[in-house]
Short mmCIF file of C-alpha atoms in Angstrom, two decimals:
data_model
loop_
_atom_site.label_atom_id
_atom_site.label_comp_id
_atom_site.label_asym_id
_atom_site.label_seq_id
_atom_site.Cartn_x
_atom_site.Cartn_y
_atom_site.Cartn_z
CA UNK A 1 0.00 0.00 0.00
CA UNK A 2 1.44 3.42 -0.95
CA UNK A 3 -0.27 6.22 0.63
CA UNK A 4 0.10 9.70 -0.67
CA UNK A 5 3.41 11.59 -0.26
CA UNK A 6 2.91 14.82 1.74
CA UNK A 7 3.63 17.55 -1.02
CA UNK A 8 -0.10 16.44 -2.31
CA UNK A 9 -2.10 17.38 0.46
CA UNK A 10 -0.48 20.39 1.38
CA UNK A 11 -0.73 23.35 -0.61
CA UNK A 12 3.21 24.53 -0.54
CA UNK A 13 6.05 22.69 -1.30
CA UNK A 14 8.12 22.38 1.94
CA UNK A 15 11.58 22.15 2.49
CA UNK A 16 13.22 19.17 2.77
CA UNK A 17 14.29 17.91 6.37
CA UNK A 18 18.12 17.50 5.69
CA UNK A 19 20.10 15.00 8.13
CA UNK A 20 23.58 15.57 7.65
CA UNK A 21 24.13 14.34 3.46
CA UNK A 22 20.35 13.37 3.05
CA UNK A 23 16.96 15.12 3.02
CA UNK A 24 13.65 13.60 3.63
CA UNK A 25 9.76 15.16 2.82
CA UNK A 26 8.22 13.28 6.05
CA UNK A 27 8.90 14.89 9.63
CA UNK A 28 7.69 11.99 11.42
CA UNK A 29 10.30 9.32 12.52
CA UNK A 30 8.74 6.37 13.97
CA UNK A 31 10.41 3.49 16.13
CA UNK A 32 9.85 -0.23 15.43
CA UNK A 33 9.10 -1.59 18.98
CA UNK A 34 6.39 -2.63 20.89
CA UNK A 35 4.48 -3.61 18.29
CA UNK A 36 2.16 -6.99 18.20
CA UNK A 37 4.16 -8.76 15.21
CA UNK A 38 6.17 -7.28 12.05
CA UNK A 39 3.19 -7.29 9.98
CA UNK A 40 1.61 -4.68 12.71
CA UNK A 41 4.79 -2.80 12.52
CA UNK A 42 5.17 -2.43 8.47
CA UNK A 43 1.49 -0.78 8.64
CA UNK A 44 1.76 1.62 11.36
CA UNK A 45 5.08 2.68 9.63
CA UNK A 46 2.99 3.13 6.15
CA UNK A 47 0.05 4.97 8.27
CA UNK A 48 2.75 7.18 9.30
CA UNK A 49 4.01 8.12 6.38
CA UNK A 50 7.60 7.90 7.93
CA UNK A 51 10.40 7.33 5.63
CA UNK A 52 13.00 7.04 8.87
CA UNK A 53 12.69 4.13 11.16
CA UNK A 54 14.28 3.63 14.16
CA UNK A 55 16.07 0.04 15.12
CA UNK A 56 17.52 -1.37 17.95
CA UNK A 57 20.46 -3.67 17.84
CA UNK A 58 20.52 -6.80 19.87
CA UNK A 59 22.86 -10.20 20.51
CA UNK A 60 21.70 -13.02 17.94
CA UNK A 61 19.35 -14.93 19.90
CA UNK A 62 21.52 -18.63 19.79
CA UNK A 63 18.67 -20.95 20.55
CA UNK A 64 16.52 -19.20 18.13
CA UNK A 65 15.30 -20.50 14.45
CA UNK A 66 17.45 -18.31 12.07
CA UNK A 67 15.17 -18.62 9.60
CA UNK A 68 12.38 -16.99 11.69
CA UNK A 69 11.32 -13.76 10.36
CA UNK A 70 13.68 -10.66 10.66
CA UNK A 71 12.79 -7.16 11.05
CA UNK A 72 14.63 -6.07 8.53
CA UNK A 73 12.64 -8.37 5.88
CA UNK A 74 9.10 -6.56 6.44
CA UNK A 75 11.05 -2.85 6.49
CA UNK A 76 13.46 -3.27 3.98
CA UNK A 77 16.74 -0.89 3.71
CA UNK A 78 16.29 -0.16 0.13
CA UNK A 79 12.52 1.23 0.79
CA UNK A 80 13.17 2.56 4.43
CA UNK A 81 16.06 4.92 6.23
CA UNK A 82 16.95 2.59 9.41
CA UNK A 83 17.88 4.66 11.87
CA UNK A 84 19.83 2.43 14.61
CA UNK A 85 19.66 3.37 18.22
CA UNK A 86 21.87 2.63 21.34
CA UNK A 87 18.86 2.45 22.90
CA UNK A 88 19.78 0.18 26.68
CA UNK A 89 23.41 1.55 26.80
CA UNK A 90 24.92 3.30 29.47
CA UNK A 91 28.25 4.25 28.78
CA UNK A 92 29.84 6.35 25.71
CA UNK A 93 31.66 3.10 24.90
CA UNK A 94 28.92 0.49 25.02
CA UNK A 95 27.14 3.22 22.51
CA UNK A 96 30.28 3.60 19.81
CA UNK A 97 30.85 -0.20 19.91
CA UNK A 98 27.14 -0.62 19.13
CA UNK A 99 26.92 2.06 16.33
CA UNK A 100 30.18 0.51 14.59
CA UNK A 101 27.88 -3.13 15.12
CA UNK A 102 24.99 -1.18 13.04
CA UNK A 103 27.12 0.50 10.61
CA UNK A 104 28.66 -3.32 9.44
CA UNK A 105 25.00 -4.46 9.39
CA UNK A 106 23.62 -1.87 7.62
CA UNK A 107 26.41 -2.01 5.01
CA UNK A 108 28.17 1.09 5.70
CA UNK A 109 25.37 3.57 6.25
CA UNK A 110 26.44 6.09 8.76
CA UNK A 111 23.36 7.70 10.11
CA UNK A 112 22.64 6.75 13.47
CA UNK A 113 20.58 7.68 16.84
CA UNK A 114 22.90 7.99 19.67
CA UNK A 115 21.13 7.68 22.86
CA UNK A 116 22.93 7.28 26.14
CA UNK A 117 20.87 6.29 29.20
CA UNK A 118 21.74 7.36 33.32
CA UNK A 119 19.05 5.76 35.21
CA UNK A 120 17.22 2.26 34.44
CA UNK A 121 13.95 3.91 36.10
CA UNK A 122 13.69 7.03 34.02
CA UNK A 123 15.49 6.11 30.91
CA UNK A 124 17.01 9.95 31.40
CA UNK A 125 19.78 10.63 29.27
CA UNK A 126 23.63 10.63 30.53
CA UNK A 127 24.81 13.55 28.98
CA UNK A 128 28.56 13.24 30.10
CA UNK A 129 28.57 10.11 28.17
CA UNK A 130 26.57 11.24 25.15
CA UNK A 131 28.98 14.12 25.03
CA UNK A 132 31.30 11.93 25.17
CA UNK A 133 29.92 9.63 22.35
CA UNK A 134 29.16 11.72 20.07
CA UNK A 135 33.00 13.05 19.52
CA UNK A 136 34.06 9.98 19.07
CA UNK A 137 31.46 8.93 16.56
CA UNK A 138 31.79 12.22 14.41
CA UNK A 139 35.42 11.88 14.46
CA UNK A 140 35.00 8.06 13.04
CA UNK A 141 32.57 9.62 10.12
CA UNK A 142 29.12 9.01 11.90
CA UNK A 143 26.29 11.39 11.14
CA UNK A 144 24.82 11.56 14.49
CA UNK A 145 21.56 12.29 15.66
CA UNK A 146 21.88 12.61 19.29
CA UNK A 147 18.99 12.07 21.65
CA UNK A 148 19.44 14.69 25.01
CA UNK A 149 17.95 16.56 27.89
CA UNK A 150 16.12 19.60 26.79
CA UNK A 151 18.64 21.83 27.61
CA UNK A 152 19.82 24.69 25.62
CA UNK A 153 23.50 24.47 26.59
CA UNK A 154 24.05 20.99 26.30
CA UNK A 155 22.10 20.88 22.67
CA UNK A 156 24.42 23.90 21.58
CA UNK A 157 27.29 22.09 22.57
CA UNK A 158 26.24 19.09 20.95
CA UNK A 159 25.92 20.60 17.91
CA UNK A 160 29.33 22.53 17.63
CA UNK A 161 30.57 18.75 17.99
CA UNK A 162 29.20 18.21 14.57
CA UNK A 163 26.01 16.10 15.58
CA UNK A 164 23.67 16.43 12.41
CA UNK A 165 20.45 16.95 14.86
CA UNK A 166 19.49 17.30 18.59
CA UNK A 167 16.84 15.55 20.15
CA UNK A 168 15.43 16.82 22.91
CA UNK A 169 13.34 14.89 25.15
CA UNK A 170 9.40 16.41 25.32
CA UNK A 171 8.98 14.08 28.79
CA UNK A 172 10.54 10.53 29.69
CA UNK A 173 10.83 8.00 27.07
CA UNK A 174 7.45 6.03 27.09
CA UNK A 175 5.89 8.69 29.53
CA UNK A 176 3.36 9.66 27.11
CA UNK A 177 3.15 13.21 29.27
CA UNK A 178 3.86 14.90 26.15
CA UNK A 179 5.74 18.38 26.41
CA UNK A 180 6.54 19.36 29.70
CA UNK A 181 8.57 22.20 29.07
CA UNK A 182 7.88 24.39 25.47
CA UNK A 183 10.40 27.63 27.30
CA UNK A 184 13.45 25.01 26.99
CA UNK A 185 12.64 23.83 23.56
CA UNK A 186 11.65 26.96 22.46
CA UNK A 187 15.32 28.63 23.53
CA UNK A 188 16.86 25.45 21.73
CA UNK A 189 14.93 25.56 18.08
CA UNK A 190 16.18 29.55 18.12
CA UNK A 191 19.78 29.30 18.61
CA UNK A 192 19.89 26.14 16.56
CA UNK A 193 21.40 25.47 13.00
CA UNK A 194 20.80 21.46 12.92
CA UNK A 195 17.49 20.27 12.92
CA UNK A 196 15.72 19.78 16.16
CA UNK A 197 13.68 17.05 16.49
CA UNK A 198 11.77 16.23 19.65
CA UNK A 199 12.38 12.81 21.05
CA UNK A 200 10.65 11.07 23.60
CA UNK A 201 7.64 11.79 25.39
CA UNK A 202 4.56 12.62 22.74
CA UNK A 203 1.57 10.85 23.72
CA UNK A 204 -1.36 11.50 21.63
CA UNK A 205 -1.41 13.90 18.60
CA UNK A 206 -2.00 16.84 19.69
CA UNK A 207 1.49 16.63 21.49
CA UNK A 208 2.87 15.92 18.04
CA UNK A 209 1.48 18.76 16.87
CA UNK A 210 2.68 21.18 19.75
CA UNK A 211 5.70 19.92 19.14
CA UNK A 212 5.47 21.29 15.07
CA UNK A 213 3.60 24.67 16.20
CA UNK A 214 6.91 25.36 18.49
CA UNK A 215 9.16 24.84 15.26
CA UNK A 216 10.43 21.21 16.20
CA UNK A 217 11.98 19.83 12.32
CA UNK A 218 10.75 16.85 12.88
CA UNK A 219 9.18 14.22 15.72
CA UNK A 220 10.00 10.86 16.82
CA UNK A 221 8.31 8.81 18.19
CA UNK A 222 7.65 5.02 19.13
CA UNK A 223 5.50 4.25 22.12
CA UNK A 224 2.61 6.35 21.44
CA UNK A 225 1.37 4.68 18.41
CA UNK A 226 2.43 1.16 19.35
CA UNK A 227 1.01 1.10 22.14
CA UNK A 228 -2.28 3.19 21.16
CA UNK A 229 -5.39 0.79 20.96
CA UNK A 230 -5.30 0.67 17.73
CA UNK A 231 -2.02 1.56 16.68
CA UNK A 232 -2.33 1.80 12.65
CA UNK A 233 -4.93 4.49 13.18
CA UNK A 234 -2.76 6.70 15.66
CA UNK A 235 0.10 6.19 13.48
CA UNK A 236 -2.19 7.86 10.54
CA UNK A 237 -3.17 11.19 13.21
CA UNK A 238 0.51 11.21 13.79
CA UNK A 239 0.75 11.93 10.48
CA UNK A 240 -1.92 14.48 10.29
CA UNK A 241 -0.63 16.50 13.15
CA UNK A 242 3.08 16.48 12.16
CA UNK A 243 1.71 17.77 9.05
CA UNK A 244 -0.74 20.47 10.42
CA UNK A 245 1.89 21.33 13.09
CA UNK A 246 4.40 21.94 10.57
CA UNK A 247 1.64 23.54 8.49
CA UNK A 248 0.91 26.00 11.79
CA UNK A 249 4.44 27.34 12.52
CA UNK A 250 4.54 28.14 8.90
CA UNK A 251 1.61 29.76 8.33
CA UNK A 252 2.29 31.97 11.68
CA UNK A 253 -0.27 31.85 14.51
CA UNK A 254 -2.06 35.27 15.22
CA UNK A 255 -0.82 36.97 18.02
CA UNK A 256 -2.27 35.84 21.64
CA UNK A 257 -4.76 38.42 23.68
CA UNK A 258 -5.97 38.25 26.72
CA UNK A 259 -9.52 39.72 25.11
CA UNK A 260 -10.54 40.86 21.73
CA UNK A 261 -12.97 43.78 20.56
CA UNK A 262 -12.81 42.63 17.21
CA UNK A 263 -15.28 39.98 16.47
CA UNK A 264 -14.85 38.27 13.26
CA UNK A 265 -18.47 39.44 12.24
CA UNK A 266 -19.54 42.43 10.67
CA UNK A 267 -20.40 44.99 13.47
CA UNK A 268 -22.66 47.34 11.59
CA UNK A 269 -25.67 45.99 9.72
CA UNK A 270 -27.45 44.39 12.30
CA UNK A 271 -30.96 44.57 12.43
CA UNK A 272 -33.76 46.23 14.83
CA UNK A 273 -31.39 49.04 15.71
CA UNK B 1 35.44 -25.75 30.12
CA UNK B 2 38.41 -27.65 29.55
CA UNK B 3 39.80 -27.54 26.24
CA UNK B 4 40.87 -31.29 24.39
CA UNK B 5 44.04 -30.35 21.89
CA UNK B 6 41.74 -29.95 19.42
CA UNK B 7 39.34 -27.41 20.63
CA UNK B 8 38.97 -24.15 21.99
CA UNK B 9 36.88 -22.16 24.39
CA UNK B 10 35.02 -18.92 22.79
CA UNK B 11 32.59 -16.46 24.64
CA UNK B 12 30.01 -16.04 22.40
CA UNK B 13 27.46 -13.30 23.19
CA UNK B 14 28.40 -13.72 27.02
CA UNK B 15 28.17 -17.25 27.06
CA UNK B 16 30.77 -20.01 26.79
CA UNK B 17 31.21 -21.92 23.61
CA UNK B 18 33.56 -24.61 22.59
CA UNK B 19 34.85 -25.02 18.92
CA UNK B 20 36.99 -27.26 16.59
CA UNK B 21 40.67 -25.23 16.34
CA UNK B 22 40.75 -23.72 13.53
CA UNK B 23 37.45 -22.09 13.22
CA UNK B 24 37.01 -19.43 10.83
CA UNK B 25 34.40 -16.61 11.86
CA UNK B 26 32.59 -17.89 8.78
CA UNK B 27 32.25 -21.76 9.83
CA UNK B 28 30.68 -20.02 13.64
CA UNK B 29 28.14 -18.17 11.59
CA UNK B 30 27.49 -21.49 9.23
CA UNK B 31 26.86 -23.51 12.59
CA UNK B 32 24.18 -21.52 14.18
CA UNK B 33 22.77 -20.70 10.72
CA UNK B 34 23.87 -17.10 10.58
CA UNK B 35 25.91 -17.47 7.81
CA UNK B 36 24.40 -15.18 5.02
CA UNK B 37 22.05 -13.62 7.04
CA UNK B 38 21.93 -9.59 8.21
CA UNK B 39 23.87 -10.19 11.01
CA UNK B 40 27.34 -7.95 12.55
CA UNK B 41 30.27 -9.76 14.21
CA UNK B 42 32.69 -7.81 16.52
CA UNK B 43 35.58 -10.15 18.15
CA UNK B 44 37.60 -8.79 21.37
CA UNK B 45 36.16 -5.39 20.66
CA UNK B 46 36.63 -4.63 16.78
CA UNK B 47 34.65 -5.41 14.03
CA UNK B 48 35.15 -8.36 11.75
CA UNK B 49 34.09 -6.95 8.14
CA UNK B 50 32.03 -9.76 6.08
CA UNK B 51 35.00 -9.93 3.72
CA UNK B 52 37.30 -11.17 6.26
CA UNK B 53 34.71 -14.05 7.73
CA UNK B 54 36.95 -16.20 5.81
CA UNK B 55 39.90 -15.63 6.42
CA UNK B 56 40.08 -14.80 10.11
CA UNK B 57 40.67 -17.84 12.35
CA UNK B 58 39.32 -17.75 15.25
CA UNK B 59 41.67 -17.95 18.99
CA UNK B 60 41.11 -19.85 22.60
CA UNK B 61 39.32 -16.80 24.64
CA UNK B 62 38.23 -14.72 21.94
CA UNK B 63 34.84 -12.60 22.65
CA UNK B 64 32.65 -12.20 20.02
CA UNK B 65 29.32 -10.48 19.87
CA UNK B 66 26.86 -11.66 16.95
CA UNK B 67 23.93 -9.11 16.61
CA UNK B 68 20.96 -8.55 14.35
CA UNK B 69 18.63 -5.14 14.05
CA UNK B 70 15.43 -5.75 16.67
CA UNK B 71 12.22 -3.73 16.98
CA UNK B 72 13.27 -0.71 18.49
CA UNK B 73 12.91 3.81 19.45
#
């Protein structure tokens, strides 16, 4: 099933999101996990119109079938932008060793997610050791997209290492609590010149779409459609409210007030007067 | 494990394994049926390319980690 590219439902022509060499027409990156079976997986990620998909990368199961289905078959590389993740690691070395793992998988390709984790309870990022990480993974030729606390400092700094985008957290990973703190992201999508892409924390759409209005490039995401009732169908408003989001900050909002004298209806002409 | 003359002890993704000497990256992949498939192979911390499965024998205490891409954020 090939549902419509983005570019023909909105009326514009966007700019491309551009990750270090490569540029992409969907802001919506969606992770792989959680889901039911593969087959639920491959249609949430065609609902979402993602063209970047998260992986994780694991030890070869030894007692297992090898001839069992692999991920990999039902999103395949040539169709889909895998995006592995260090997701589970918890030191800057357990993360490169990983990412050089992916990049011999994945035949060379060099964009990864670089997540570092500092507590097994709140899956809250280390950011000594992602610091850490991501120097050593630029300087080996990585195009890093580096998942981090929302703040401002520690995005800048990731970014004058050479990461391709920073990925602030909107509220814990699998939280769902959505975006706890607009100020901080806000103060990191100004002084940025990567993409910023909010990671972690969207629960529903309308977080999605905050998370657009604020001038996020792009969204990932994971838990909140796989683990959504039905998760094809929240993988499709994901969609919607990147889109609209994005659609939003574009247009411009009007200007907040407190009270308005100007209704939108005609103020003379009525009748009986 | 005690090793006869003709074998040698491996930790293969954190667990002990014993193999023939002589063991080529190549024939460990063939016996657990990796061989072919989208796998990655790092021994004692580096990574073994897939052109050098062949040709890189494989030594009493070596560590190798076998992985594959998994569902994942």
């Amino acid at each position: 099933m090939r549902t419509q590219s983005p570019e023909a439902e909105l009326p514009f022509v966007d700019q491309p999101l551009v990750l270090g060499q490569r540029q992409f027409r969907s802001r919506l990156i969606v992770g792989t996990g959680k889901y039911r079976d593969f087959a639920e997986t491959r249609a949430a990620v065609e609902a979402s119109g993602a063209e970047i998909v998260t992986v994780a990368i694991r030890r070869t199961n030894l007692g297992q079938n090898p001839d069992e289905p692999n991920l990999l078959d039902f999103l395949p590389p040539e169709r889909f932008t895998i995006l592995p993740n260090t997701a589970g690691c918890y030191t800057a070395e357990e993360a490169v060793r990983t990412l050089r793992l992916a990049r011999e998988l994945l035949d060379g390709h060099n964009l990864v997610k670089l997540e570092v984790l500092g507590d097994p309870n709140t899956l809250f990022p280390n950011m000594v050791e992602t610091l850490k990480a991501a120097e050593q993974l630029v300087a080996e030729g990585f195009d890093v997209m580096a998942y981090c606390s929302d703040d401002p400092i520690l995005a800048k700094r990731l970014e004058a290492i050479g990461c391709v985008a920073v990925m602030p957290l909107a509220s814990l990973i699998g939280s769902g609590m959505g975006i706890l703190n607009p100020w901080n992201l806000r103060l990191i999508i100004e002084q940025a010149s990567v993409p910023v892409i909010v990671d972690a924390g969207v629960g529903t759409a309308s977080d999605a779409a905050i998370a657009m209005e604020l001038g996020c490039d792009a969204v990932l995401m994971n838990t909140a459609i796989a683990h959504a009732k039905q998760p094809v169908l929240m993988a499709h408003a994901m969609r919607r409210a990147v889109e609209a989001g994005r659609a939003a900050y574009l247009a411009g909002r009007m200007p907040r007030k407190a009270y308005s004298a100007d209704p939108s209806s005609p103020i003379s002409g009525l009748i009986g007067r | 494990m005690a090793n006869t003359p003709s074998t040698l002890t491996l930790r293969l993704n954190g667990a002990p394994e014993q193999v023939p000497v002589g063991t080529t990256v190549a024939a460990l992949l063939e016996r657990h049926g990796w061989l072919g498939k989208r796998v990655a192979v790092e021994r004692n911390g580096a990574i073994v390319p897939k052109s050098a499965y062949e040709a890189t024998i494989l030594c009493d205490g070596d560590v190798l980690e076998i992985v594959v891409a998994v569902g994942g954020g």
